[in-house]
N, CA, C and O atoms as a printed pandas DataFrame, in Angstrom:
     atom_number atom_name residue_name chain_id  residue_number  x_coord  y_coord  z_coord
0              1         N          MET        A               1    5.260  -21.663   18.131
1              2        CA          MET        A               1    4.558  -20.830   16.725
2              3         C          MET        A               1    4.222  -19.942   16.155
3              4         O          MET        A               1    3.748  -18.949   16.708
4              5         N          ALA        A               2    4.348  -20.036   15.138
5              6        CA          ALA        A               2    4.187  -18.321   14.914
6              7         C          ALA        A               2    2.763  -17.716   14.998
7              8         O          ALA        A               2    1.865  -18.554   14.928
8              9         N          THR        A               3    2.461  -16.690   15.106
9             10        CA          THR        A               3    0.662  -15.341   15.396
10            11         C          THR        A               3    0.343  -15.081   13.711
11            12         O          THR        A               3    1.129  -14.368   13.088
12            13         N          GLU        A               4   -0.895  -15.717   12.980
13            14        CA          GLU        A               4   -0.871  -15.123   12.325
14            15         C          GLU        A               4   -1.871  -13.873   12.132
15            16         O          GLU        A               4   -2.913  -13.562   12.708
16            17         N          GLN        A               5   -1.218  -13.352   11.210
17            18        CA          GLN        A               5   -2.615  -11.637   10.914
18            19         C          GLN        A               5   -3.466  -11.663   10.502
19            20         O          GLN        A               5   -3.848  -12.642    9.862
20            21         N          PRO        A               6   -4.001  -10.851   10.635
21            22        CA          PRO        A               6   -5.521  -10.876   10.757
22            23         C          PRO        A               6   -5.476  -10.545    8.494
23            24         O          PRO        A               6   -4.514  -10.014    7.939
24            25         N          ALA        A               7   -6.621  -10.995    7.815
25            26        CA          ALA        A               7   -5.968  -11.549    6.333
26            27         C          ALA        A               7   -6.183   -9.794    5.798
27            28         O          ALA        A               7   -5.481   -9.212    4.971
28            29         N          GLU        A               8   -7.642   -9.096    6.739
29            30        CA          GLU        A               8   -7.934   -7.740    6.091
30            31         C          GLU        A               8   -7.555   -7.194    7.435
31            32         O          GLU        A               8   -7.533   -7.656    8.576
32            33         N          PRO        A               9   -7.181   -5.702    6.719
33            34        CA          PRO        A               9   -6.831   -4.706    7.565
34            35         C          PRO        A               9   -7.626   -4.162    8.643
35            36         O          PRO        A               9   -8.832   -4.286    8.430
36            37         N          THR        A              10   -7.284   -3.516    9.896
37            38        CA          THR        A              10   -8.471   -2.625   10.188
38            39         C          THR        A              10   -8.278   -1.145    9.753
39            40         O          THR        A              10   -7.443   -0.635    9.006
40            41         N          GLU        A              11   -9.325   -0.608   10.464
41            42        CA          GLU        A              11  -10.235    0.502   10.231
42            43         C          GLU        A              11   -9.094    1.719   10.392
43            44         O          GLU        A              11   -8.993    2.598    9.536
44            45         N          GLU        A              12   -8.260    1.673   11.564
45            46        CA          GLU        A              12   -7.255    2.095   11.782
46            47         C          GLU        A              12   -5.781    2.052   10.766
47            48         O          GLU        A              12   -5.179    2.876   10.078
48            49         N          GLN        A              13   -5.654    0.995   11.021
49            50        CA          GLN        A              13   -4.552    0.366    9.695
50            51         C          GLN        A              13   -4.964    1.069    8.706
51            52         O          GLN        A              13   -4.439    2.180    8.639
52            53         N          LEU        A              14   -6.022    0.716    7.591
53            54        CA          LEU        A              14   -6.392    1.211    6.117
54            55         C          LEU        A              14   -5.963    2.594    6.423
55            56         O          LEU        A              14   -5.336    3.121    5.503
56            57         N          GLU        A              15   -6.262    3.801    8.189
57            58        CA          GLU        A              15   -6.465    4.933    7.286
58            59         C          GLU        A              15   -4.813    5.562    7.445
59            60         O          GLU        A              15   -4.359    6.686    7.227
60            61         N          VAL        A              16   -4.174    4.295    7.921
61            62        CA          VAL        A              16   -2.917    5.035    8.516
62            63         C          VAL        A              16   -2.008    4.420    7.010
63            64         O          VAL        A              16   -0.857    4.853    7.055
64            65         N          LEU        A              17   -2.174    3.835    6.162
65            66        CA          LEU        A              17   -2.054    3.012    4.435
66            67         C          LEU        A              17   -2.869    4.316    3.663
67            68         O          LEU        A              17   -2.357    4.924    2.722
68            69         N          GLU        A              18   -4.046    4.598    4.149
69            70        CA          GLU        A              18   -3.913    5.166    2.699
70            71         C          GLU        A              18   -3.031    7.022    2.985
71            72         O          GLU        A              18   -2.300    7.649    2.218
72            73         N          HIS        A              19   -3.606    7.429    4.578
73            74        CA          HIS        A              19   -2.881    8.714    4.465
74            75         C          HIS        A              19   -2.048    8.517    3.376
75            76         O          HIS        A              19   -2.196    8.959    2.237
76            77         N          ASN        A              20   -1.086    7.759    3.851
77            78        CA          ASN        A              20    0.438    7.206    3.258
78            79         C          ASN        A              20    0.358    7.086    1.778
79            80         O          ASN        A              20    1.178    7.711    1.106
80            81         N          PHE        A              21   -0.366    6.495    1.313
81            82        CA          PHE        A              21   -0.730    6.421    0.174
82            83         C          PHE        A              21   -1.486    7.967   -1.255
83            84         O          PHE        A              21   -0.904    8.362   -2.265
84            85         N          CYS        A              22   -2.529    8.311   -0.845
85            86        CA          CYS        A              22   -2.601    9.899   -0.747
86            87         C          CYS        A              22   -1.189   11.318   -0.757
87            88         O          CYS        A              22   -0.764   12.209   -1.492
88            89         N          LYS        A              23   -1.040   10.949    0.064
89            90        CA          LYS        A              23   -0.614   11.909    1.049
90            91         C          LYS        A              23    1.027   12.103    1.243
91            92         O          LYS        A              23    1.498   13.114    1.764
92            93         N          VAL        A              24    1.778   11.073    0.785
93            94        CA          VAL        A              24    2.793   10.529    1.051
94            95         C          VAL        A              24    3.336   10.648   -0.003
95            96         O          VAL        A              24    4.013   11.547   -0.503
96            97         N          ASP        A              25    2.799    9.076   -0.540
97            98        CA          ASP        A              25    3.718    8.698   -1.573
98            99         C          ASP        A              25    3.289    7.129   -1.967
99           100         O          ASP        A              25    3.546    6.116   -1.316
100          101         N          LYS        A              26    2.669    7.217   -3.038
101          102        CA          LYS        A              26    1.709    5.721   -4.128
102          103         C          LYS        A              26    2.580    5.110   -3.993
103          104         O          LYS        A              26    2.413    4.070   -3.354
104          105         N          HIS        A              27    4.172    5.473   -4.596
105          106        CA          HIS        A              27    5.535    4.275   -4.786
106          107         C          HIS        A              27    5.886    3.941   -3.946
107          108         O          HIS        A              27    6.157    2.817   -4.369
108          109         N          PRO        A              28    6.361    3.891   -2.304
109          110        CA          PRO        A              28    6.743    3.943   -1.063
110          111         C          PRO        A              28    8.577    2.809   -1.050
111          112         O          PRO        A              28    8.673    1.585   -1.142
112          113         N          ASP        A              29    9.212    3.385   -0.968
113          114        CA          ASP        A              29   10.903    3.081   -1.660
114          115         C          ASP        A              29   10.410    1.617    0.548
115          116         O          ASP        A              29    9.585    1.659    1.461
116          117         N          ALA        A              30   11.470    0.823    0.195
117          118        CA          ALA        A              30   11.944    0.020    0.660
118          119         C          ALA        A              30   11.837   -0.119    2.718
119          120         O          ALA        A              30   11.743   -0.974    3.598
120          121         N          THR        A              31   11.980    2.033    2.467
121          122        CA          THR        A              31   12.772    2.029    4.149
122          123         C          THR        A              31   10.729    2.471    4.318
123          124         O          THR        A              31    9.999    2.112    5.241
124          125         N          THR        A              32   10.541    2.871    3.736
125          126        CA          THR        A              32    8.930    3.879    3.959
126          127         C          THR        A              32    8.041    2.854    3.827
127          128         O          THR        A              32    7.057    3.014    4.548
128          129         N          LEU        A              33    8.025    1.745    3.095
129          130        CA          LEU        A              33    7.295    0.464    3.510
130          131         C          LEU        A              33    7.610   -0.179    4.502
131          132         O          LEU        A              33    6.784   -0.970    4.958
132          133         N          CYS        A              34    9.055   -0.011    5.205
133          134        CA          CYS        A              34    9.727   -0.694    6.683
134          135         C          CYS        A              34    8.493   -0.299    7.569
135          136         O          CYS        A              34    7.516   -0.928    7.974
136          137         N          LEU        A              35    8.905    0.927    7.701
137          138        CA          LEU        A              35    7.674    2.389    8.480
138          139         C          LEU        A              35    6.688    2.334    8.792
139          140         O          LEU        A              35    6.205    2.583    9.896
140          141         N          ILE        A              36    6.137    1.935    7.698
141          142        CA          ILE        A              36    5.267    1.832    7.345
142          143         C          ILE        A              36    3.871    1.023    8.351
143          144         O          ILE        A              36    2.929    1.402    9.048
144          145         N          ALA        A              37    4.525   -0.394    7.843
145          146        CA          ALA        A              37    3.945   -1.792    8.760
146          147         C          ALA        A              37    4.526   -1.780    9.679
147          148         O          ALA        A              37    4.306   -2.770   10.376
148          149         N          ALA        A              38    5.523   -0.806   10.243
149          150        CA          ALA        A              38    5.446   -0.903   11.639
150          151         C          ALA        A              38    4.787   -0.234   12.653
151          152         O          ALA        A              38    4.792   -0.567   13.839
152          153         N          GLU        A              39    4.081    0.948   12.047
153          154        CA          GLU        A              39    3.118    1.631   12.394
154          155         C          GLU        A              39    1.681    1.082   12.008
155          156         O          GLU        A              39    0.561    1.251   12.490
156          157         N          THR        A              40    1.999    0.617   11.323
157          158        CA          THR        A              40    0.522   -0.076   11.690
158          159         C          THR        A              40    0.268   -1.438   12.370
159          160         O          THR        A              40   -0.700   -1.869   12.997
160          161         N          GLY        A              41    1.721   -2.087   11.965
161          162        CA          GLY        A              41    1.321   -3.028   13.265
162          163         C          GLY        A              41    1.083   -4.377   11.517
163          164         O          GLY        A              41    0.801   -5.565   11.674
164          165         N          LEU        A              42    1.202   -4.011   10.723
165          166        CA          LEU        A              42    1.383   -5.038    9.477
166          167         C          LEU        A              42    2.463   -5.745    9.058
167          168         O          LEU        A              42    3.446   -5.047    9.305
168          169         N          SER        A              43    2.842   -6.915    8.480
169          170        CA          SER        A              43    3.967   -7.182    8.246
170          171         C          SER        A              43    3.953   -6.435    7.418
171          172         O          SER        A              43    2.918   -5.945    6.969
172          173         N          GLU        A              44    5.697   -6.041    6.820
173          174        CA          GLU        A              44    6.214   -5.673    5.310
174          175         C          GLU        A              44    5.353   -6.040    4.309
175          176         O          GLU        A              44    4.799   -5.421    3.401
176          177         N          GLU        A              45    5.363   -7.702    4.835
177          178        CA          GLU        A              45    4.795   -8.158    2.778
178          179         C          GLU        A              45    3.141   -7.434    2.836
179          180         O          GLU        A              45    2.515   -6.926    1.906
180          181         N          GLN        A              46    2.803   -7.577    4.029
181          182        CA          GLN        A              46    1.310   -7.299    3.945
182          183         C          GLN        A              46    0.964   -6.179    3.499
183          184         O          GLN        A              46   -0.164   -5.888    3.100
184          185         N          THR        A              47    2.381   -5.131    3.559
185          186        CA          THR        A              47    1.954   -3.110    3.948
186          187         C          THR        A              47    2.143   -3.416    2.409
187          188         O          THR        A              47    1.122   -3.021    1.846
188          189         N          ARG        A              48    3.198   -4.060    1.323
189          190        CA          ARG        A              48    3.896   -4.025    0.523
190          191         C          ARG        A              48    2.530   -5.064   -0.768
191          192         O          ARG        A              48    2.207   -4.847   -1.935
192          193         N          LYS        A              49    2.143   -6.052    0.152
193          194        CA          LYS        A              49    0.994   -6.353   -1.145
194          195         C          LYS        A              49    0.150   -5.251   -1.270
195          196         O          LYS        A              49    0.105   -4.619   -2.325
196          197         N          TRP        A              50   -0.849   -4.815    0.173
197          198        CA          TRP        A              50   -2.229   -3.358    0.057
198          199         C          TRP        A              50   -1.449   -2.706   -0.972
199          200         O          TRP        A              50   -1.833   -2.843   -2.134
200          201         N          PHE        A              51    0.033   -1.718   -0.627
201          202        CA          PHE        A              51    0.703   -0.687   -1.898
202          203         C          PHE        A              51   -0.188   -1.328   -3.449
203          204         O          PHE        A              51   -0.991   -0.691   -4.130
204          205         N          LYS        A              52    0.320   -2.856   -3.683
205          206        CA          LYS        A              52    0.691   -2.941   -4.700
206          207         C          LYS        A              52   -1.094   -3.125   -5.002
207          208         O          LYS        A              52   -1.499   -2.610   -6.044
208          209         N          GLN        A              53   -1.555   -3.446   -4.601
209          210        CA          GLN        A              53   -3.054   -3.811   -5.004
210          211         C          GLN        A              53   -3.753   -2.286   -5.306
211          212         O          GLN        A              53   -4.482   -2.005   -6.258
212          213         N          ARG        A              54   -3.362   -1.496   -4.338
213          214        CA          ARG        A              54   -4.164    0.105   -3.885
214          215         C          ARG        A              54   -3.541    0.685   -5.059
215          216         O          ARG        A              54   -4.215    1.673   -5.353
216          217         N          LEU        A              55   -2.596    0.549   -5.856
217          218        CA          LEU        A              55   -1.996    0.976   -6.828
218          219         C          LEU        A              55   -2.708    0.604   -7.737
219          220         O          LEU        A              55   -3.270    1.480   -8.395
220          221         N          SER        A              56   -2.924   -0.810   -8.080
221          222        CA          SER        A              56   -3.729   -1.145   -9.404
222          223         C          SER        A              56   -4.289   -0.704   -9.110
223          224         O          SER        A              56   -4.217    0.262   -9.869
224          225         N          GLU        A              57   -5.449   -0.375   -8.090
225          226        CA          GLU        A              57   -6.913    0.174   -8.709
226          227         C          GLU        A              57   -6.867    1.888   -8.648
227          228         O          GLU        A              57   -7.508    2.522   -9.487
228          229         N          TRP        A              58   -6.086    2.575   -7.625
229          230        CA          TRP        A              58   -5.568    3.922   -8.242
230          231         C          TRP        A              58   -5.749    4.080   -9.966
231          232         O          TRP        A              58   -6.594    4.746  -10.565
232          233         N          ARG        A              59   -4.827    3.363  -10.437
233          234        CA          ARG        A              59   -4.551    3.359  -11.657
234          235         C          ARG        A              59   -5.699    3.273  -12.737
235          236         O          ARG        A              59   -5.903    4.240  -13.472
236          237         N          LYS        A              60   -6.414    2.174  -12.832
237          238        CA          LYS        A              60   -7.841    1.781  -13.173
238          239         C          LYS        A              60   -8.405    2.775  -13.740
239          240         O          LYS        A              60   -8.629    3.061  -14.916
240          241         N          SER        A              61   -8.819    3.786  -11.719
241          242        CA          SER        A              61   -9.731    4.698  -11.613
242          243         C          SER        A              61   -9.614    5.596  -12.598
243          244         O          SER        A              61  -10.512    6.179  -13.206
244          245         N          GLU        A              62   -7.525    5.730  -12.814
245          246        CA          GLU        A              62   -7.309    6.835  -13.446
246          247         C          GLU        A              62   -7.583    6.606  -15.171
247          248         O          GLU        A              62   -7.742    7.584  -15.901
248          249         N          GLY        A              63   -7.604    5.627  -15.537
249          250        CA          GLY        A              63   -8.146    4.889  -16.914
250          251         C          GLY        A              63   -6.473    4.476  -17.351
251          252         O          GLY        A              63   -5.955    4.335  -18.458
252          253         N          LEU        A              64   -5.973    4.369  -16.110
253          254        CA          LEU        A              64   -4.473    3.796  -16.790
254          255         C          LEU        A              64   -4.145    1.977  -16.557
255          256         O          LEU        A              64   -4.785    1.390  -15.685
256          257         N          PRO        A              65   -3.246    1.308  -17.303
257          258        CA          PRO        A              65   -3.093   -0.285  -17.262
258          259         C          PRO        A              65   -2.534   -0.488  -15.305
259          260         O          PRO        A              65   -1.745   -0.101  -14.443
260          261         N          SER        A              66   -3.378   -1.152  -15.524
261          262        CA          SER        A              66   -3.491   -1.579  -13.716
262          263         C          SER        A              66   -1.818   -1.907  -13.816
263          264         O          SER        A              66   -1.097   -1.256  -13.059
264          265         N          GLU        A              67   -1.274   -2.758  -14.601
265          266        CA          GLU        A              67    0.112   -3.121  -13.890
266          267         C          GLU        A              67    1.798   -2.222  -15.199
267          268         O          GLU        A              67    2.942   -2.649  -15.355
268          269         N          SER        A              68    1.216   -1.154  -15.722
269          270        CA          SER        A              68    1.884   -0.460  -15.978
270          271         C          SER        A              68    2.543   -0.053  -15.573
271          272         O          SER        A              68    2.091    0.498  -14.569
272          273         N          GLY        A              69    4.525    0.251  -15.771
273          274        CA          GLY        A              69    4.903    0.702  -14.792
274          275         C          GLY        A              69    5.417    2.879  -15.207
275          276         O          GLY        A              69    4.561    3.479  -15.858
276          277         N          SER        A              70    5.871    3.170  -15.056
277          278        CA          SER        A              70    5.856    4.537  -14.375
278          279         C          SER        A              70    6.066    4.930  -16.348
279          280         O          SER        A              70    6.326    4.236  -17.331
280          281         N          VAL        A              71    5.719    6.688  -16.071
281          282        CA          VAL        A              71    5.344    6.890  -17.360
282          283         C          VAL        A              71    6.718    7.158  -18.237
283          284         O          VAL        A              71    6.659    7.449  -19.431
284          285         N          ARG        A              72    7.796    7.047  -17.610
285          286        CA          ARG        A              72    8.940    6.906  -17.888
286          287         C          ARG        A              72    9.575    5.490  -18.994
287          288         O          ARG        A              72   10.674    5.572  -19.542
288          289         N          ASP        A              73    9.048    4.793  -19.087
289          290        CA          ASP        A              73    9.569    3.668  -19.083
290          291         C          ASP        A              73    9.124    4.016  -20.605
291          292         O          ASP        A              73    9.330    3.206  -21.509
């Protein structure tokens, strides 16, 4: 039987995720996502979803459309 991951990241996991989002890269590539997932103990899918949701929140706080592409698009 597969073990289920917790629905919400722990405080420690959130600290790592926030650090990477704010200080490293808001748009991590697949390799970086894999490394962050390994560091936090979350699945790659959970990590990807967290970054997508966090980016949407950040864009809204900056007055940008939540689902918009880059400025170059």
